[in-house]
PDB file of C-alpha atoms in Angstrom:
ATOM      1  CA  MET A 510      68.154 -18.566  21.215  1.00 48.00           C
ATOM      2  CA  SER A 511      66.158 -20.005  18.402  1.00 48.00           C
ATOM      3  CA  ASN A 512      65.652 -19.042  14.804  1.00 53.00           C
ATOM      4  CA  ILE A 513      62.041 -18.469  13.779  1.00 53.00           C
ATOM      5  CA  ASN A 514      60.879 -18.449  10.188  1.00 54.00           C
ATOM      6  CA  ALA A 515      57.091 -18.372  10.009  1.00 51.00           C
ATOM      7  CA  THR A 516      54.701 -17.795   7.145  1.00 55.00           C
ATOM      8  CA  GLY A 517      51.540 -15.785   7.310  1.00 57.00           C
ATOM      9  CA  ALA A 518      50.413 -12.238   7.840  1.00 60.00           C
ATOM     10  CA  TYR A 519      52.586 -11.748  10.911  1.00 67.00           C
ATOM     11  CA  ARG A 520      55.899 -13.184   9.933  1.00 70.00           C
ATOM     12  CA  LEU A 521      58.888 -13.060  12.222  1.00 71.00           C
ATOM     13  CA  THR A 522      62.242 -13.725  10.644  1.00 76.00           C
ATOM     14  CA  GLY A 523      65.435 -13.701  12.619  1.00 79.00           C
ATOM     15  CA  THR A 524      66.596 -14.529  16.076  1.00 80.00           C
ATOM     16  CA  ALA A 525      64.018 -14.742  18.816  1.00 80.00           C
ATOM     17  CA  ILE A 526      64.786 -14.966  22.478  1.00 81.00           C
ATOM     18  CA  SER A 527      62.504 -16.320  25.165  1.00 84.00           C
ATOM     19  CA  ILE A 528      61.637 -14.250  28.199  1.00 82.00           C
ATOM     20  CA  SER A 529      63.552 -16.653  30.448  1.00 84.00           C
ATOM     21  CA  GLU A 530      66.652 -16.353  28.227  1.00 86.00           C
ATOM     22  CA  LEU A 531      66.258 -12.573  28.196  1.00 82.00           C
ATOM     23  CA  ALA A 532      66.036 -12.543  31.996  1.00 80.00           C
ATOM     24  CA  LYS A 533      69.258 -14.567  32.226  1.00 85.00           C
ATOM     25  CA  ASN A 534      71.191 -12.613  29.596  1.00 84.00           C
ATOM     26  CA  LYS A 535      69.934  -9.106  30.419  1.00 80.00           C
ATOM     27  CA  PRO A 536      68.525  -9.123  33.938  1.00 74.00           C
ATOM     28  CA  GLY A 537      67.498  -5.458  33.869  1.00 70.00           C
ATOM     29  CA  MET A 538      65.244  -6.006  30.864  1.00 73.00           C
ATOM     30  CA  VAL A 539      62.805  -8.351  32.608  1.00 75.00           C
ATOM     31  CA  VAL A 540      61.077  -7.502  35.873  1.00 72.00           C
ATOM     32  CA  LYS A 541      58.996 -10.004  37.807  1.00 77.00           C
ATOM     33  CA  ALA A 542      55.507  -8.796  38.614  1.00 77.00           C
ATOM     34  CA  THR A 543      54.643  -8.600  42.276  1.00 84.00           C
ATOM     35  CA  ASP A 544      51.909 -10.790  43.767  1.00 92.00           C
ATOM     36  CA  GLU A 545      49.747  -7.665  44.102  1.00 90.00           C
ATOM     37  CA  GLN A 546      50.215  -6.822  40.418  1.00 85.00           C
ATOM     38  CA  ILE A 547      49.385 -10.387  39.383  1.00 88.00           C
ATOM     39  CA  ALA A 548      46.215 -10.272  41.514  1.00 92.00           C
ATOM     40  CA  GLU A 549      45.199  -6.935  39.981  1.00 90.00           C
ATOM     41  CA  ILE A 550      45.809  -8.192  36.435  1.00 88.00           C
ATOM     42  CA  LYS A 551      43.654 -11.240  37.217  1.00 92.00           C
ATOM     43  CA  LEU A 552      40.939  -8.968  38.640  1.00 94.00           C
ATOM     44  CA  HIS A 553      41.091  -6.794  35.488  1.00 92.00           C
ATOM     45  CA  GLU A 554      40.673  -9.856  33.254  1.00 92.00           C
ATOM     46  CA  GLU A 555      37.703 -11.078  35.317  1.00 94.00           C
ATOM     47  CA  GLN A 556      36.051  -7.637  35.216  1.00 94.00           C
ATOM     48  CA  VAL A 557      36.529  -7.323  31.435  1.00 92.00           C
ATOM     49  CA  GLN A 558      35.129 -10.833  30.921  1.00 93.00           C
ATOM     50  CA  ALA A 559      32.077  -9.900  33.024  1.00 94.00           C
ATOM     51  CA  ARG A 560      31.513  -6.800  30.845  1.00 92.00           C
ATOM     52  CA  ASP A 561      31.898  -8.891  27.689  1.00 90.00           C
ATOM     53  CA  ALA A 562      29.325 -11.399  28.977  1.00 91.00           C
ATOM     54  CA  VAL A 563      26.795  -8.613  29.638  1.00 91.00           C
ATOM     55  CA  ASN A 564      27.457  -7.112  26.190  1.00 85.00           C
ATOM     56  CA  ASN A 565      27.068 -10.512  24.500  1.00 83.00           C
ATOM     57  CA  ARG A 566      23.756 -11.179  26.280  1.00 85.00           C
ATOM     58  CA  TYR A 567      22.533  -7.702  25.329  1.00 83.00           C
ATOM     59  CA  ALA A 568      23.524  -8.207  21.680  1.00 76.00           C
ATOM     60  CA  GLU A 569      21.660 -11.539  21.575  1.00 75.00           C
ATOM     61  CA  GLN A 570      18.537  -9.935  23.060  1.00 76.00           C
ATOM     62  CA  HIS A 571      18.727  -6.792  20.868  1.00 72.00           C
ATOM     63  CA  PRO A 572      19.916  -7.912  17.446  1.00 69.00           C
ATOM     64  CA  ASP A 573      20.559  -5.331  14.769  1.00 74.00           C
ATOM     65  CA  LYS A 574      17.971  -5.370  12.066  1.00 82.00           C
ATOM     66  CA  VAL A 575      19.008  -5.488   8.433  1.00 85.00           C
ATOM     67  CA  TYR A 576      18.082  -2.166   6.824  1.00 88.00           C
ATOM     68  CA  GLY A 577      19.238  -2.987   3.316  1.00 90.00           C
ATOM     69  CA  GLN A 578      21.643  -5.027   1.257  1.00 92.00           C
ATOM     70  CA  VAL A 579      23.756  -4.272  -1.791  1.00 93.00           C
ATOM     71  CA  VAL A 580      23.658  -6.925  -4.487  1.00 94.00           C
ATOM     72  CA  VAL A 581      26.204  -7.098  -7.321  1.00 94.00           C
ATOM     73  CA  ASP A 582      25.558  -9.474 -10.232  1.00 93.00           C
ATOM     74  CA  GLY A 583      22.964 -11.363  -8.205  1.00 91.00           C
ATOM     75  CA  LYS A 584      25.319 -11.942  -5.271  1.00 91.00           C
ATOM     76  CA  LEU A 585      25.292 -10.340  -1.845  1.00 91.00           C
ATOM     77  CA  PHE A 586      28.013  -7.701  -1.576  1.00 92.00           C
ATOM     78  CA  ALA A 587      27.133  -5.838   1.631  1.00 90.00           C
ATOM     79  CA  THR A 588      24.609  -5.797   4.450  1.00 89.00           C
ATOM     80  CA  VAL A 589      23.807  -2.521   6.186  1.00 88.00           C
ATOM     81  CA  TYR A 590      22.131  -2.682   9.575  1.00 85.00           C
ATOM     82  CA  ASP A 591      19.779  -0.141  11.113  1.00 81.00           C
ATOM     83  CA  SER A 592      22.669   1.000  13.329  1.00 77.00           C
ATOM     84  CA  GLY A 593      24.632   2.078  10.233  1.00 80.00           C
ATOM     85  CA  VAL A 594      27.158  -0.742  10.583  1.00 81.00           C
ATOM     86  CA  ALA A 595      27.979  -2.425   7.290  1.00 83.00           C
ATOM     87  CA  THR A 596      29.468  -5.851   6.660  1.00 84.00           C
ATOM     88  CA  MET A 597      31.135  -6.565   3.340  1.00 86.00           C
ATOM     89  CA  PRO A 598      34.082  -8.524   1.981  1.00 82.00           C
ATOM     90  CA  TYR A 599      36.108  -5.435   1.065  1.00 81.00           C
ATOM     91  CA  GLN A 600      36.726  -2.245   2.931  1.00 83.00           C
ATOM     92  CA  ILE A 601      35.489   0.844   1.136  1.00 85.00           C
ATOM     93  CA  PRO A 602      37.422   3.916   2.225  1.00 84.00           C
ATOM     94  CA  GLY A 603      35.672   7.199   2.848  1.00 85.00           C
ATOM     95  CA  LEU A 604      32.257   5.951   3.934  1.00 86.00           C
ATOM     96  CA  SER A 605      30.300   8.705   5.614  1.00 84.00           C
ATOM     97  CA  ASN A 606      30.312   9.113   9.373  1.00 82.00           C
ATOM     98  CA  GLU A 607      28.044  12.155   9.291  1.00 79.00           C
ATOM     99  CA  GLY A 608      24.636  11.910  10.895  1.00 76.00           C
ATOM    100  CA  PHE A 609      23.154   9.044  12.859  1.00 75.00           C
ATOM    101  CA  GLY A 610      20.329   6.558  12.778  1.00 77.00           C
ATOM    102  CA  THR A 611      18.360   6.162   9.559  1.00 84.00           C
ATOM    103  CA  GLU A 612      20.087   9.122   7.898  1.00 87.00           C
ATOM    104  CA  LEU A 613      23.537   7.559   8.361  1.00 87.00           C
ATOM    105  CA  THR A 614      22.251   4.124   7.353  1.00 89.00           C
ATOM    106  CA  GLN A 615      20.700   5.422   4.110  1.00 91.00           C
ATOM    107  CA  THR A 616      23.834   7.408   3.257  1.00 91.00           C
ATOM    108  CA  ARG A 617      26.152   4.445   3.794  1.00 91.00           C
ATOM    109  CA  LEU A 618      23.907   2.106   1.837  1.00 93.00           C
ATOM    110  CA  ALA A 619      23.897   4.509  -1.128  1.00 94.00           C
ATOM    111  CA  GLU A 620      27.684   5.040  -0.933  1.00 94.00           C
ATOM    112  CA  ILE A 621      28.360   1.290  -0.900  1.00 94.00           C
ATOM    113  CA  ALA A 622      25.979   0.662  -3.807  1.00 95.00           C
ATOM    114  CA  LYS A 623      27.646   3.411  -5.841  1.00 94.00           C
ATOM    115  CA  ALA A 624      31.200   2.190  -5.051  1.00 93.00           C
ATOM    116  CA  ALA A 625      30.339  -1.448  -5.850  1.00 93.00           C
ATOM    117  CA  ASN A 626      28.092  -0.570  -8.803  1.00 94.00           C
ATOM    118  CA  GLY A 627      25.377  -2.619  -7.129  1.00 94.00           C
ATOM    119  CA  GLU A 628      21.668  -2.616  -6.522  1.00 94.00           C
ATOM    120  CA  ILE A 629      20.022  -1.852  -3.156  1.00 94.00           C
ATOM    121  CA  ILE A 630      17.355  -4.212  -1.851  1.00 94.00           C
ATOM    122  CA  HIS A 631      15.098  -3.558   1.153  1.00 90.00           C
ATOM    123  CA  SER A 632      13.269  -6.889   1.348  1.00 87.00           C
ATOM    124  CA  SER A 633      13.742 -10.582   0.566  1.00 85.00           C
ATOM    125  CA  PHE A 634      17.194 -10.337   2.091  1.00 86.00           C
ATOM    126  CA  PHE A 635      19.965 -12.811   1.450  1.00 84.00           C
ATOM    127  CA  PRO A 636      20.745 -14.970   4.493  1.00 80.00           C
ATOM    128  CA  ASP A 637      23.093 -13.113   6.780  1.00 65.00           C
ATOM    129  CA  ALA A 638      25.455 -14.110   9.534  1.00 55.00           C
ATOM    130  CA  GLY A 639      23.038 -12.622  12.076  1.00 56.00           C
ATOM    131  CA  ILE A 640      25.792 -10.579  13.698  1.00 62.00           C
ATOM    132  CA  SER A 641      24.737  -8.009  16.251  1.00 63.00           C
ATOM    133  CA  PHE A 642      26.865  -4.966  16.847  1.00 65.00           C
ATOM    134  CA  ARG A 643      24.933  -3.450  19.703  1.00 69.00           C
ATOM    135  CA  SER A 644      26.442  -3.132  23.134  1.00 78.00           C
ATOM    136  CA  ALA A 645      24.718  -2.675  26.443  1.00 81.00           C
ATOM    137  CA  PRO A 646      24.351   0.825  27.848  1.00 84.00           C
ATOM    138  CA  GLU A 647      27.323   1.770  30.018  1.00 87.00           C
ATOM    139  CA  SER A 648      25.037   1.989  33.068  1.00 88.00           C
ATOM    140  CA  ASP A 649      24.221  -1.741  32.681  1.00 88.00           C
ATOM    141  CA  LEU A 650      27.855  -2.821  32.494  1.00 89.00           C
ATOM    142  CA  PRO A 651      29.855  -3.855  35.559  1.00 91.00           C
ATOM    143  CA  PRO A 652      32.708  -1.437  36.218  1.00 90.00           C
ATOM    144  CA  VAL A 653      36.365  -2.191  35.606  1.00 90.00           C
ATOM    145  CA  THR A 654      38.199  -0.904  38.666  1.00 90.00           C
ATOM    146  CA  ALA A 655      41.494  -2.734  38.224  1.00 89.00           C
ATOM    147  CA  ARG A 656      44.303  -1.248  36.196  1.00 87.00           C
ATOM    148  CA  SER A 657      44.969  -2.739  32.801  1.00 84.00           C
ATOM    149  CA  LEU A 658      48.131  -4.415  31.588  1.00 82.00           C
ATOM    150  CA  ILE A 659      49.036  -1.259  29.666  1.00 87.00           C
ATOM    151  CA  ASP A 660      48.850   0.746  32.907  1.00 87.00           C
ATOM    152  CA  PHE A 661      51.259  -1.706  34.538  1.00 80.00           C
ATOM    153  CA  THR A 662      53.555  -1.514  31.531  1.00 82.00           C
ATOM    154  CA  ARG A 663      53.626   2.288  31.738  1.00 88.00           C
ATOM    155  CA  GLU A 664      54.342   2.118  35.465  1.00 83.00           C
ATOM    156  CA  LEU A 665      57.181  -0.358  34.990  1.00 78.00           C
ATOM    157  CA  SER A 666      58.576   1.577  32.034  1.00 83.00           C
ATOM    158  CA  TRP A 667      58.618   4.780  34.051  1.00 86.00           C
ATOM    159  CA  ALA A 668      60.271   2.990  37.011  1.00 80.00           C
ATOM    160  CA  ARG A 669      62.945   1.573  34.692  1.00 78.00           C
ATOM    161  CA  GLU A 670      63.535   5.019  33.138  1.00 87.00           C
ATOM    162  CA  ARG A 671      63.749   6.646  36.580  1.00 85.00           C
ATOM    163  CA  SER A 672      66.274   4.018  37.645  1.00 80.00           C
ATOM    164  CA  ARG A 673      68.332   4.630  34.498  1.00 82.00           C
ATOM    165  CA  MET A 674      68.292   8.402  35.101  1.00 88.00           C
ATOM    166  CA  GLU A 675      69.381   7.961  38.739  1.00 86.00           C
ATOM    167  CA  ALA A 676      72.259   5.676  37.696  1.00 82.00           C
ATOM    168  CA  MET A 677      73.377   8.208  35.086  1.00 86.00           C
ATOM    169  CA  GLU A 678      73.195  11.011  37.644  1.00 87.00           C
ATOM    170  CA  GLN A 679      75.341   9.019  40.072  1.00 84.00           C
ATOM    171  CA  ARG A 680      77.943   8.407  37.345  1.00 83.00           C
ATOM    172  CA  VAL A 681      78.008  12.116  36.465  1.00 84.00           C
ATOM    173  CA  GLN A 682      78.460  13.095  40.103  1.00 82.00           C
ATOM    174  CA  GLY A 683      81.546  10.896  40.295  1.00 73.00           C
ATOM    175  CA  GLN A 684      83.185  12.410  37.174  1.00 66.00           C
ATOM    176  CA  ASP A 685      84.483  15.786  36.103  1.00 55.00           C
ATOM    177  CA  SER A 686      81.916  18.320  34.960  1.00 52.00           C
ATOM    178  CA  PRO A 687      81.792  19.072  31.221  1.00 54.00           C
ATOM    179  CA  LEU A 688      82.748  22.672  32.122  1.00 52.00           C
ATOM    180  CA  GLY A 689      86.106  21.567  33.483  1.00 50.00           C
ATOM    181  CA  GLU A 690      85.112  21.856  37.125  1.00 52.00           C
ATOM    182  CA  THR A 691      85.800  18.909  39.368  1.00 51.00           C
ATOM    183  CA  LYS A 692      82.847  17.653  41.353  1.00 52.00           C
ATOM    184  CA  VAL A 693      83.344  17.330  45.078  1.00 51.00           C
ATOM    185  CA  LYS A 694      82.547  13.876  46.369  1.00 50.00           C
TER     186      LYS A 694
END
């Protein structure tokens, strides 16, 4: 076991145990994946990477257009794209999700300007990161047929729980009943 004291947003303080140590100390807590499961996890990762590649190519070919920007004291505060997506340094709670397209974009731009006490501009934009938020239509994306890691985790968790329930049932069958009746073995 080792003691971990890290700084940062995700700080872990206390005793940490490696998976190999956990497997040695508590063998029932760690289960080795089968070769079939490992192959399916690898297939899932490959399929997700293929989808990501298609989405990235699509985003590069169909960039979002800047609809407007909010300027506060001469500095860029937020950029709102024609898709309604907004980029800004601070999160503003309660932005509208009603409507779509230009209606949603105009509403969000006005809400951000009001919250930041800024001015809306529709031309001579400040340089932007050029981020695109569009994704390819689902019909253009390769399918993901393999189960995900979370599906495997659920399967293993259920198998472990079933095993625990069976062990408890076997112990109960070998003991006296809570009603005072003796179980026949």
